Tab-separated table of C-alpha atoms in Angstrom:
chain	number	residue	atom	x	y	z
A	1	MET	CA	0.078	0.029	-0.107
A	2	LYS	CA	1.537	3.129	-1.251
A	3	LYS	CA	-0.340	6.377	-0.465
A	4	VAL	CA	2.715	8.798	-0.212
A	5	TYR	CA	3.597	10.653	-3.294
A	6	GLY	CA	6.736	12.894	-4.013
A	7	SER	CA	4.643	15.985	-5.247
A	8	ALA	CA	1.341	17.239	-6.110
A	9	ASN	CA	1.994	16.581	-9.808
A	10	GLU	CA	2.721	12.832	-9.115
A	11	ALA	CA	-0.233	12.467	-6.866
A	12	LEU	CA	-2.618	13.608	-9.411
A	13	ASP	CA	-1.126	11.697	-12.135
A	14	GLY	CA	-3.860	9.643	-14.188
A	15	LEU	CA	-6.748	11.339	-12.038
A	16	LEU	CA	-7.415	14.265	-14.034
A	17	PHE	CA	-9.797	14.492	-17.171
A	18	ASP	CA	-11.629	17.226	-18.828
A	19	GLY	CA	-15.320	17.724	-17.757
A	20	MET	CA	-14.612	16.083	-14.404
A	21	THR	CA	-16.203	17.000	-11.154
A	22	ILE	CA	-13.838	17.884	-8.107
A	23	ALA	CA	-14.794	18.488	-4.469
A	24	ALA	CA	-12.413	20.742	-2.616
A	25	GLY	CA	-12.050	21.504	0.986
A	26	GLY	CA	-11.399	24.843	2.416
A	27	PHE	CA	-13.442	28.026	3.878
A	28	GLY	CA	-12.396	31.269	2.397
A	29	LEU	CA	-8.556	30.665	2.118
A	30	CYS	CA	-8.408	28.843	5.241
A	31	GLY	CA	-7.535	25.239	4.907
A	32	ILE	CA	-7.411	25.026	1.218
A	33	PRO	CA	-5.457	22.498	-0.865
A	34	GLU	CA	-3.125	25.144	-2.357
A	35	LEU	CA	-0.599	22.526	-3.593
A	36	LEU	CA	-3.037	20.565	-5.639
A	37	ILE	CA	-4.893	23.538	-6.959
A	38	ASP	CA	-1.463	24.753	-8.405
A	39	ALA	CA	-0.858	21.308	-9.804
A	40	ILE	CA	-4.254	21.197	-11.430
A	41	ARG	CA	-3.333	24.673	-13.022
A	42	GLU	CA	-0.232	23.351	-14.426
A	43	ALA	CA	-1.909	20.080	-15.703
A	44	GLY	CA	-4.432	22.421	-17.789
A	45	THR	CA	-7.337	20.216	-16.981
A	46	LYS	CA	-10.468	21.883	-18.693
A	47	ASP	CA	-14.322	22.308	-18.175
A	48	ILE	CA	-14.007	21.361	-14.350
A	49	THR	CA	-16.980	21.319	-12.329
A	50	ILE	CA	-16.045	22.458	-8.778
A	51	ALA	CA	-17.899	21.871	-5.450
A	52	SER	CA	-16.312	24.185	-3.010
A	53	ASN	CA	-17.857	26.644	-0.487
A	54	ASN	CA	-15.943	29.604	-2.129
A	55	CYS	CA	-13.642	30.208	-5.125
A	56	GLY	CA	-10.631	31.736	-3.739
A	57	VAL	CA	-9.399	35.106	-4.480
A	58	ASP	CA	-7.987	36.394	-7.914
A	59	ASP	CA	-4.457	35.291	-7.487
A	60	PHE	CA	-4.753	32.486	-4.836
A	61	GLY	CA	-6.702	29.430	-4.189
A	62	LEU	CA	-9.168	28.358	-6.772
A	63	GLY	CA	-9.154	31.733	-8.178
A	64	VAL	CA	-6.078	30.725	-10.102
A	65	LEU	CA	-8.227	28.186	-12.101
A	66	LEU	CA	-10.713	31.004	-12.946
A	67	LYS	CA	-7.810	32.819	-14.535
A	68	THR	CA	-6.731	30.123	-16.599
A	69	ARG	CA	-10.443	29.475	-17.625
A	70	GLN	CA	-10.193	25.794	-16.481
A	71	ILE	CA	-13.605	25.985	-14.428
A	72	LYS	CA	-16.938	25.474	-16.181
A	73	LYS	CA	-19.153	25.392	-13.297
A	74	MET	CA	-18.866	26.289	-9.549
A	75	MET	CA	-21.239	24.855	-6.791
A	76	SER	CA	-20.668	27.289	-3.843
A	77	SER	CA	-22.400	29.090	-1.111
A	78	TYR	CA	-20.384	32.426	-1.310
A	79	VAL	CA	-18.385	33.754	-3.988
A	80	GLY	CA	-17.483	37.400	-2.923
A	81	GLU	CA	-13.902	38.652	-2.898
A	82	ASN	CA	-13.220	37.632	-6.499
A	83	ALA	CA	-13.508	40.135	-9.380
A	84	GLU	CA	-12.648	37.683	-12.163
A	85	PHE	CA	-15.374	35.114	-10.920
A	86	MET	CA	-17.868	37.964	-11.184
A	87	ARG	CA	-16.708	38.964	-14.668
A	88	GLN	CA	-16.826	35.381	-15.956
A	89	TYR	CA	-20.264	34.773	-14.499
A	90	LEU	CA	-21.748	37.917	-15.663
A	91	SER	CA	-20.492	37.237	-19.100
A	92	GLY	CA	-21.926	33.807	-19.166
A	93	GLU	CA	-18.713	31.981	-19.484
A	94	LEU	CA	-18.899	30.336	-15.919
A	95	GLU	CA	-21.924	28.454	-14.445
A	96	LEU	CA	-22.833	28.997	-10.945
A	97	GLU	CA	-24.983	26.865	-8.614
A	98	PHE	CA	-25.677	28.236	-5.305
A	99	ASN	CA	-26.153	26.031	-2.456
A	100	PRO	CA	-26.719	27.185	1.106
A	101	GLN	CA	-23.664	26.538	3.000
A	102	GLY	CA	-24.912	23.716	5.308
A	103	THR	CA	-26.863	22.158	2.328
A	104	LEU	CA	-23.432	21.916	0.429
A	105	ALA	CA	-21.567	20.477	3.400
A	106	GLU	CA	-24.450	17.918	3.881
A	107	ARG	CA	-24.561	17.090	0.032
A	108	MET	CA	-20.770	16.170	0.346
A	109	ARG	CA	-21.227	14.119	3.549
A	110	ALA	CA	-24.239	12.364	2.032
A	111	GLY	CA	-22.444	11.549	-1.020
A	112	GLY	CA	-19.451	10.226	0.847
A	113	ALA	CA	-21.739	8.121	3.032
A	114	GLY	CA	-23.535	6.675	-0.001
A	115	ILE	CA	-26.750	8.480	0.482
A	116	ALA	CA	-28.314	9.670	-2.678
A	117	GLY	CA	-30.452	12.371	-1.095
A	118	PHE	CA	-32.025	14.000	2.055
A	119	TYR	CA	-34.801	16.197	2.827
A	120	THR	CA	-34.103	19.510	4.602
A	121	LYS	CA	-36.196	22.701	5.667
A	122	THR	CA	-33.118	24.909	4.399
A	123	GLY	CA	-34.413	26.935	1.427
A	124	VAL	CA	-37.978	26.109	1.528
A	125	GLY	CA	-40.035	29.114	-0.010
A	126	THR	CA	-36.883	30.456	-1.753
A	127	VAL	CA	-35.300	30.374	-5.249
A	128	ILE	CA	-33.246	27.436	-4.012
A	129	ALA	CA	-36.334	25.139	-3.730
A	130	GLU	CA	-37.466	25.837	-7.182
A	131	GLY	CA	-37.677	22.584	-9.252
A	132	LYS	CA	-36.947	20.503	-6.176
A	133	GLU	CA	-39.156	17.805	-4.697
A	134	HIS	CA	-41.272	19.026	-1.620
A	135	LYS	CA	-42.447	16.731	1.031
A	136	GLU	CA	-44.261	17.129	4.374
A	137	PHE	CA	-42.817	15.422	7.505
A	138	GLY	CA	-44.692	16.108	10.634
A	139	GLY	CA	-46.708	18.899	9.157
A	140	GLU	CA	-43.665	20.693	8.038
A	141	THR	CA	-42.260	21.299	4.537
A	142	TYR	CA	-38.846	19.753	3.478
A	143	ILE	CA	-37.011	19.894	-0.001
A	144	LEU	CA	-35.159	17.039	-1.471
A	145	GLU	CA	-31.211	17.726	-1.835
A	146	ARG	CA	-29.031	15.361	-3.675
A	147	GLY	CA	-25.704	13.929	-2.496
A	148	ILE	CA	-22.598	14.946	-4.257
A	149	PHE	CA	-20.511	12.204	-5.981
A	150	ALA	CA	-17.397	13.702	-7.373
A	151	ASP	CA	-14.508	12.180	-9.498
A	152	LEU	CA	-11.824	13.555	-7.238
A	153	SER	CA	-11.407	15.258	-3.703
A	154	ILE	CA	-8.779	17.533	-3.157
A	155	VAL	CA	-8.332	18.298	0.638
A	156	LYS	CA	-5.892	19.737	3.119
A	157	ALA	CA	-5.060	18.605	6.647
A	158	TRP	CA	-2.351	19.598	9.279
A	159	LYS	CA	-0.832	16.200	9.707
A	160	ALA	CA	-1.317	12.608	8.544
A	161	ASP	CA	0.371	9.278	8.859
A	162	THR	CA	1.873	7.334	5.916
A	163	THR	CA	-1.611	5.512	5.773
A	164	GLY	CA	-3.536	8.709	5.638
A	165	ASN	CA	-4.846	8.871	9.136
A	166	ALA	CA	-5.206	12.624	9.237
A	167	ILE	CA	-5.817	15.496	11.881
A	168	PHE	CA	-6.758	19.073	11.151
A	169	ARG	CA	-5.943	22.086	12.917
A	170	LYS	CA	-8.371	24.697	14.350
A	171	THR	CA	-10.826	26.129	11.815
A	172	ALA	CA	-8.837	24.912	9.005
A	173	ARG	CA	-10.838	21.523	9.095
A	174	ASN	CA	-14.109	23.206	7.806
A	175	PHE	CA	-15.203	21.559	4.641
A	176	ASN	CA	-12.125	19.243	4.344
A	177	PRO	CA	-13.657	16.043	5.862
A	178	PRO	CA	-16.873	16.125	4.004
A	179	ALA	CA	-15.275	17.007	0.715
A	180	ALA	CA	-12.539	14.126	1.313
A	181	LYS	CA	-15.454	11.619	1.519
A	182	CYS	CA	-17.463	12.424	-1.454
A	183	GLY	CA	-15.027	11.788	-4.028
A	184	ARG	CA	-14.042	8.658	-5.886
A	185	VAL	CA	-10.444	9.199	-5.242
A	186	CYS	CA	-9.337	11.488	-2.602
A	187	VAL	CA	-5.814	13.246	-2.592
A	188	LEU	CA	-4.705	14.890	0.590
A	189	GLU	CA	-1.951	17.464	0.939
A	190	VAL	CA	-0.628	17.889	4.673
A	191	GLU	CA	2.077	20.105	6.353
A	192	GLU	CA	3.754	17.064	7.837
A	193	ILE	CA	3.558	13.332	7.250
A	194	VAL	CA	4.482	11.126	10.077
A	195	GLU	CA	5.073	7.337	10.755
A	196	PRO	CA	2.127	5.285	11.835
A	197	GLY	CA	1.788	5.274	15.669
A	198	THR	CA	2.783	8.736	16.016
A	199	LEU	CA	-0.883	10.183	16.089
A	200	ASP	CA	-3.067	9.118	18.853
A	201	PRO	CA	-5.812	6.815	17.294
A	202	ASP	CA	-8.466	8.679	19.483
A	203	HIS	CA	-7.460	11.916	17.858
A	204	ILE	CA	-7.803	11.011	14.214
A	205	HIS	CA	-10.403	13.472	12.558
A	206	LEU	CA	-10.183	11.661	8.999
A	207	PRO	CA	-9.485	7.902	9.028
A	208	GLY	CA	-7.119	6.769	6.294
A	209	ILE	CA	-9.614	4.724	4.437
A	210	TYR	CA	-10.934	7.923	2.801
A	211	VAL	CA	-7.520	9.019	1.814
A	212	ASN	CA	-5.990	7.332	-1.454
A	213	ARG	CA	-2.935	9.531	-2.028
A	214	LEU	CA	-1.009	11.983	-0.024
A	215	ILE	CA	1.718	14.564	-0.266
A	216	GLN	CA	3.513	16.838	2.214
A	217	GLY	CA	4.518	20.218	1.438
A	218	GLN	CA	5.114	23.995	2.172
A	219	HIS	CA	1.930	26.070	2.526
A	220	GLU	CA	1.604	29.779	2.005
A	221	LYS	CA	-1.635	29.963	4.408
A	222	ARG	CA	-2.840	33.399	3.217
A	223	ILE	CA	-4.926	35.256	5.671
A	224	GLU	CA	-7.965	37.027	4.106
A	225	GLN	CA	-8.991	39.367	6.865
A	226	ARG	CA	-6.102	39.940	9.354
A	227	THR	CA	-8.019	41.633	12.268
A	228	VAL	CA	-6.123	42.297	15.281
A	229	ARG	CA	-6.636	44.024	18.778
A	230	THR	CA	-4.000	46.174	20.393
A	231	ALA	CA	-2.421	44.163	23.284
B	1	MET	CA	-33.255	60.479	18.516
B	2	ALA	CA	-32.939	57.129	17.302
B	3	TRP	CA	-30.325	54.327	18.285
B	4	ASP	CA	-26.768	54.369	16.558
B	5	ARG	CA	-25.249	51.013	15.638
B	6	ASN	CA	-23.558	50.506	18.993
B	7	GLN	CA	-26.835	51.239	20.952
B	8	MET	CA	-28.712	48.805	18.576
B	9	ALA	CA	-25.973	46.097	19.287
B	10	ALA	CA	-26.234	46.994	23.014
B	11	ARG	CA	-30.073	46.360	22.982
B	12	ALA	CA	-29.803	43.159	20.924
B	13	ALA	CA	-27.298	41.839	23.619
B	14	GLN	CA	-30.157	42.337	26.276
B	15	GLU	CA	-31.751	39.264	24.424
B	16	LEU	CA	-28.961	37.041	25.466
B	17	GLN	CA	-29.481	34.634	28.299
B	18	ASP	CA	-27.126	32.773	30.451
B	19	GLY	CA	-26.178	29.388	28.932
B	20	MET	CA	-27.175	30.192	25.312
B	21	TYR	CA	-25.400	29.067	22.099
B	22	VAL	CA	-25.519	31.854	19.799
B	23	ASN	CA	-24.645	32.633	16.069
B	24	LEU	CA	-23.950	36.194	15.390
B	25	GLY	CA	-24.216	37.612	11.817
B	26	ILE	CA	-21.760	39.970	9.976
B	27	GLY	CA	-21.951	43.711	10.715
B	28	ILE	CA	-23.881	45.246	13.640
B	29	PRO	CA	-24.519	41.594	14.939
B	30	THR	CA	-20.864	41.173	15.444
B	31	LEU	CA	-20.785	44.235	17.694
B	32	VAL	CA	-23.249	42.464	20.228
B	33	ALA	CA	-20.491	40.412	21.489
B	34	ASN	CA	-18.905	43.699	22.942
B	35	TYR	CA	-22.160	44.078	25.057
B	36	ILE	CA	-22.814	40.676	26.595
B	37	PRO	CA	-24.431	41.711	29.889
B	38	GLU	CA	-22.543	40.906	33.155
B	39	GLY	CA	-23.187	37.465	34.655
B	40	VAL	CA	-24.484	36.054	31.416
B	41	GLN	CA	-22.477	33.476	29.792
B	42	VAL	CA	-23.027	32.590	26.262
B	43	THR	CA	-20.967	30.553	23.682
B	44	LEU	CA	-20.715	31.969	20.351
B	45	GLN	CA	-20.937	29.661	17.184
B	46	SER	CA	-19.127	30.220	14.051
B	47	GLU	CA	-20.362	28.241	11.120
B	48	ASN	CA	-17.103	27.654	9.702
B	49	GLY	CA	-16.447	25.242	12.456
B	50	MET	CA	-16.096	26.628	15.969
B	51	LEU	CA	-18.013	26.898	19.466
B	52	GLY	CA	-16.545	29.468	21.667
B	53	ILE	CA	-15.161	32.380	19.891
B	54	GLY	CA	-12.572	34.457	21.533
B	55	PRO	CA	-11.534	38.225	21.077
B	56	PHE	CA	-9.459	39.250	17.923
B	57	PRO	CA	-5.838	38.236	18.331
B	58	THR	CA	-2.774	40.465	19.118
B	59	GLU	CA	-0.478	40.719	16.291
B	60	ASN	CA	1.472	37.839	17.906
B	61	GLU	CA	-1.408	35.626	18.250
B	62	VAL	CA	-2.537	35.798	14.610
B	63	ASP	CA	-3.155	32.329	13.205
B	64	ALA	CA	-4.064	31.587	9.659
B	65	ASP	CA	-5.926	28.300	10.783
B	66	LEU	CA	-8.119	30.142	13.282
B	67	ILE	CA	-10.888	32.418	11.698
B	68	ASN	CA	-14.518	33.277	12.010
B	69	ALA	CA	-17.235	33.023	9.424
B	70	GLY	CA	-16.315	36.581	8.273
B	71	LYS	CA	-12.874	35.249	7.497
B	72	GLN	CA	-11.481	37.389	10.362
B	73	THR	CA	-8.487	36.096	12.392
B	74	VAL	CA	-9.835	35.259	16.033
B	75	THR	CA	-8.711	33.383	19.144
B	76	ALA	CA	-9.973	30.460	21.072
B	77	LEU	CA	-11.334	30.277	24.704
B	78	PRO	CA	-10.755	27.647	27.275
B	79	ASN	CA	-14.015	25.836	26.316
B	80	THR	CA	-13.442	26.180	22.497
B	81	ALA	CA	-14.433	23.223	20.222
B	82	TYR	CA	-13.698	22.815	16.543
B	83	PHE	CA	-15.544	20.639	14.121
B	84	ASP	CA	-16.208	20.278	10.187
B	85	SER	CA	-18.822	22.113	8.220
B	86	ALA	CA	-21.110	19.271	8.133
B	87	GLU	CA	-21.180	18.814	11.864
B	88	SER	CA	-21.712	22.633	12.187
B	89	PHE	CA	-24.667	22.756	10.132
B	90	ALA	CA	-25.806	19.708	11.869
B	91	MET	CA	-26.166	21.639	15.228
B	92	ILE	CA	-27.727	24.449	13.180
B	93	ARG	CA	-30.150	22.468	11.428
B	94	GLY	CA	-30.799	20.264	14.236
B	95	GLY	CA	-32.221	23.323	16.503
B	96	LYS	CA	-29.221	23.144	18.928
B	97	ILE	CA	-28.360	26.893	18.544
B	98	ASN	CA	-30.487	28.894	20.714
B	99	MET	CA	-30.523	32.171	18.827
B	100	ALA	CA	-29.273	33.666	15.688
B	101	ILE	CA	-28.875	37.450	15.494
B	102	LEU	CA	-28.463	38.827	11.908
B	103	GLY	CA	-28.892	41.698	9.639
B	104	ALA	CA	-31.560	41.897	6.853
B	105	MET	CA	-32.453	44.164	3.837
B	106	GLU	CA	-36.175	43.354	4.369
B	107	VAL	CA	-38.407	41.783	6.878
B	108	ALA	CA	-42.204	41.141	6.209
B	109	GLU	CA	-44.804	41.550	8.765
B	110	ASN	CA	-45.201	37.553	8.731
B	111	GLY	CA	-41.716	37.008	9.560
B	112	ASP	CA	-40.209	36.396	6.011
B	113	ILE	CA	-36.697	37.807	5.729
B	114	ALA	CA	-34.652	38.786	2.635
B	115	ASN	CA	-31.121	39.227	3.263
B	116	TRP	CA	-28.805	37.586	0.533
B	117	MET	CA	-29.575	38.866	-2.892
B	118	ILE	CA	-30.487	42.080	-4.808
B	119	PRO	CA	-31.488	41.077	-8.688
B	120	GLY	CA	-29.496	42.766	-11.012
B	121	LYS	CA	-26.682	43.704	-8.615
B	122	LEU	CA	-23.764	41.818	-7.527
B	123	VAL	CA	-24.780	38.469	-6.169
B	124	LYS	CA	-22.345	36.986	-3.719
B	125	GLY	CA	-24.351	34.135	-2.285
B	126	MET	CA	-26.276	33.283	0.827
B	127	GLY	CA	-23.416	31.518	2.644
B	128	GLY	CA	-24.959	29.900	5.774
B	129	ALA	CA	-27.770	32.487	6.193
B	130	MET	CA	-30.598	30.174	4.723
B	131	ASP	CA	-29.483	27.182	7.156
B	132	LEU	CA	-29.387	29.369	10.074
B	133	VAL	CA	-32.777	30.991	9.735
B	134	ALA	CA	-34.367	27.823	8.922
B	135	GLY	CA	-32.686	25.874	11.674
B	136	VAL	CA	-32.279	28.081	14.723
B	137	GLU	CA	-34.670	28.379	17.612
B	138	ARG	CA	-35.068	32.104	17.835
B	139	VAL	CA	-34.099	34.540	14.866
B	140	ILE	CA	-33.622	38.164	15.789
B	141	VAL	CA	-32.990	40.644	13.170
B	142	VAL	CA	-31.044	43.782	13.636
B	143	MET	CA	-31.525	46.408	10.956
B	144	ASP	CA	-32.073	50.090	9.992
B	145	HIS	CA	-35.940	50.820	10.119
B	146	THR	CA	-35.684	52.576	6.686
B	147	ASN	CA	-33.451	52.697	3.888
B	148	LYS	CA	-31.456	55.792	2.759
B	149	ALA	CA	-34.517	57.173	0.747
B	150	GLY	CA	-36.504	56.984	4.005
B	151	GLU	CA	-38.735	54.133	2.772
B	152	SER	CA	-39.744	51.292	5.328
B	153	LYS	CA	-37.672	48.085	5.257
B	154	LEU	CA	-40.365	46.654	7.346
B	155	LEU	CA	-42.971	45.552	4.834
B	156	LYS	CA	-46.225	43.919	4.184
B	157	ALA	CA	-44.407	41.502	2.075
B	158	CYS	CA	-40.750	41.330	1.032
B	159	THR	CA	-39.881	42.475	-2.541
B	160	LEU	CA	-36.281	40.879	-2.694
B	161	PRO	CA	-35.807	36.892	-3.104
B	162	LEU	CA	-36.401	35.459	0.323
B	163	THR	CA	-33.895	33.911	2.593
B	164	ALA	CA	-36.624	31.971	4.363
B	165	GLN	CA	-40.333	32.249	5.320
B	166	GLY	CA	-41.911	33.141	8.523
B	167	VAL	CA	-38.744	32.776	10.648
B	168	VAL	CA	-38.182	36.028	12.243
B	169	LYS	CA	-39.381	36.298	15.822
B	170	ARG	CA	-38.043	39.963	16.871
B	171	ILE	CA	-36.572	42.959	15.019
B	172	ILE	CA	-34.434	45.775	16.584
B	173	THR	CA	-34.154	48.802	14.547
B	174	ASN	CA	-32.487	52.020	14.986
B	175	LEU	CA	-36.319	53.223	16.237
B	176	GLY	CA	-37.095	50.558	18.614
B	177	VAL	CA	-37.966	46.779	19.187
B	178	LEU	CA	-40.831	45.100	17.298
B	179	ASP	CA	-42.170	41.458	17.545
B	180	VAL	CA	-43.654	39.366	14.782
B	181	VAL	CA	-47.112	38.552	16.092
B	182	GLU	CA	-50.480	37.262	14.594
B	183	GLY	CA	-51.707	39.791	12.104
B	184	GLY	CA	-48.507	41.938	11.916
B	185	LEU	CA	-45.766	43.588	13.959
B	186	LYS	CA	-46.177	44.674	17.648
B	187	ILE	CA	-44.071	47.675	19.055
B	188	ILE	CA	-42.362	46.300	22.212
B	189	GLU	CA	-40.006	49.203	22.933
B	190	CYS	CA	-39.294	52.698	21.482
B	191	ALA	CA	-35.673	53.930	21.224
B	192	GLU	CA	-34.997	56.886	23.556
B	193	GLY	CA	-36.775	59.851	22.247
B	194	VAL	CA	-38.680	58.026	19.582
B	195	THR	CA	-42.555	57.700	19.845
B	196	GLU	CA	-44.768	55.008	18.803
B	197	ASP	CA	-46.201	57.261	16.210
B	198	GLU	CA	-43.021	57.858	14.856
B	199	ILE	CA	-42.526	54.042	14.601
B	200	ARG	CA	-45.688	53.627	13.078
B	201	ALA	CA	-45.144	56.403	10.454
B	202	ALA	CA	-41.858	54.673	9.257
B	203	THR	CA	-43.364	51.147	8.928
B	204	GLU	CA	-45.273	49.874	5.987
B	205	ALA	CA	-45.959	46.584	7.657
B	206	ALA	CA	-49.266	46.462	9.721
B	207	ILE	CA	-48.720	47.380	13.374
B	208	VAL	CA	-50.980	45.476	15.817
B	209	ASN	CA	-51.681	46.446	19.503
């Protein structure tokens, strides 16, 4: 069982194809798989559909794949902070499917858990509910949302052992576990790969069964809104 | 004399009760954290995966892995817990969060809320707002009573695309506090120096006694 690869390019070898669907972890620029995103840019894969809460900023995160016009469609909850995104969307070059944030997270979780769909109250009576099945449970109306089944998951954790057991750090966990689980193949990038036995089994956030390939590298970890108080 | 932003936040903070788990939206609702009453302990939830939000960090404490849902750097508290986004919205959707305090562009007399989209303008997305208002036990809106043209933002029916139907329980504006009740809005409190007649004049929604 070899899961550890030497670089992001090597880890993605044979997994990328035009028109594919990719689920990506991260919230804003926090906990994003920045090394794998760069490798996808270099690979030049086209017409990608990406399920990710956000789409980075103009020159970092998923924003770099917008600049190279590799993204056909985004499934997101919030896409501010990105001028190129708005330009492509308003000109019709980019498709956008808004998902309420919790619905997007649950769609990923469900897909990874083999659940084809679920009913939620979120979005009932709004544009989000248009065209979706409505059903009453206990006198309340719910809408049907579908699980996401992606061709590939790209996610980022703090540390993992060589078998892919991973732990995240603070709020950089966010969408990474649900995104990791909903892909047919999952590639994980971490700040440090350790030997099995180093991480406490009781502290594993993402069991290695969900991780097919893994790389270690230096992360920029850019901060979007540096907000400080005076000491 | 109407309330300013900070006075609205301070009034909203009076809604907090000891032991509550609360989600604060972006803007004036974020300021509510500065006015939590003495003796009241509340745990703030951030939908990107955190319970127990601490103050903004000092320059030395800044950590790229620790942000709130507004993407601002924050700090942790001794009772902080982290979790993933699916877990975060499970607790929101599952009704475990006692209160959400958030802003709005329009609220209707039946409790409908619109706060995520203005057609024809830049559309950024709803983020977690739809999940929060649909799942949280008590939804409180903090907003200006009127727009820049002086027109009421408390309407008979929302004109903008909805975030959810019939979820708002209480509205705190610069003019006072109103509850959503059977038949319309009920004035609960006037801001200092504001009369009920002034609130009625500034409100399109039906006011009931």
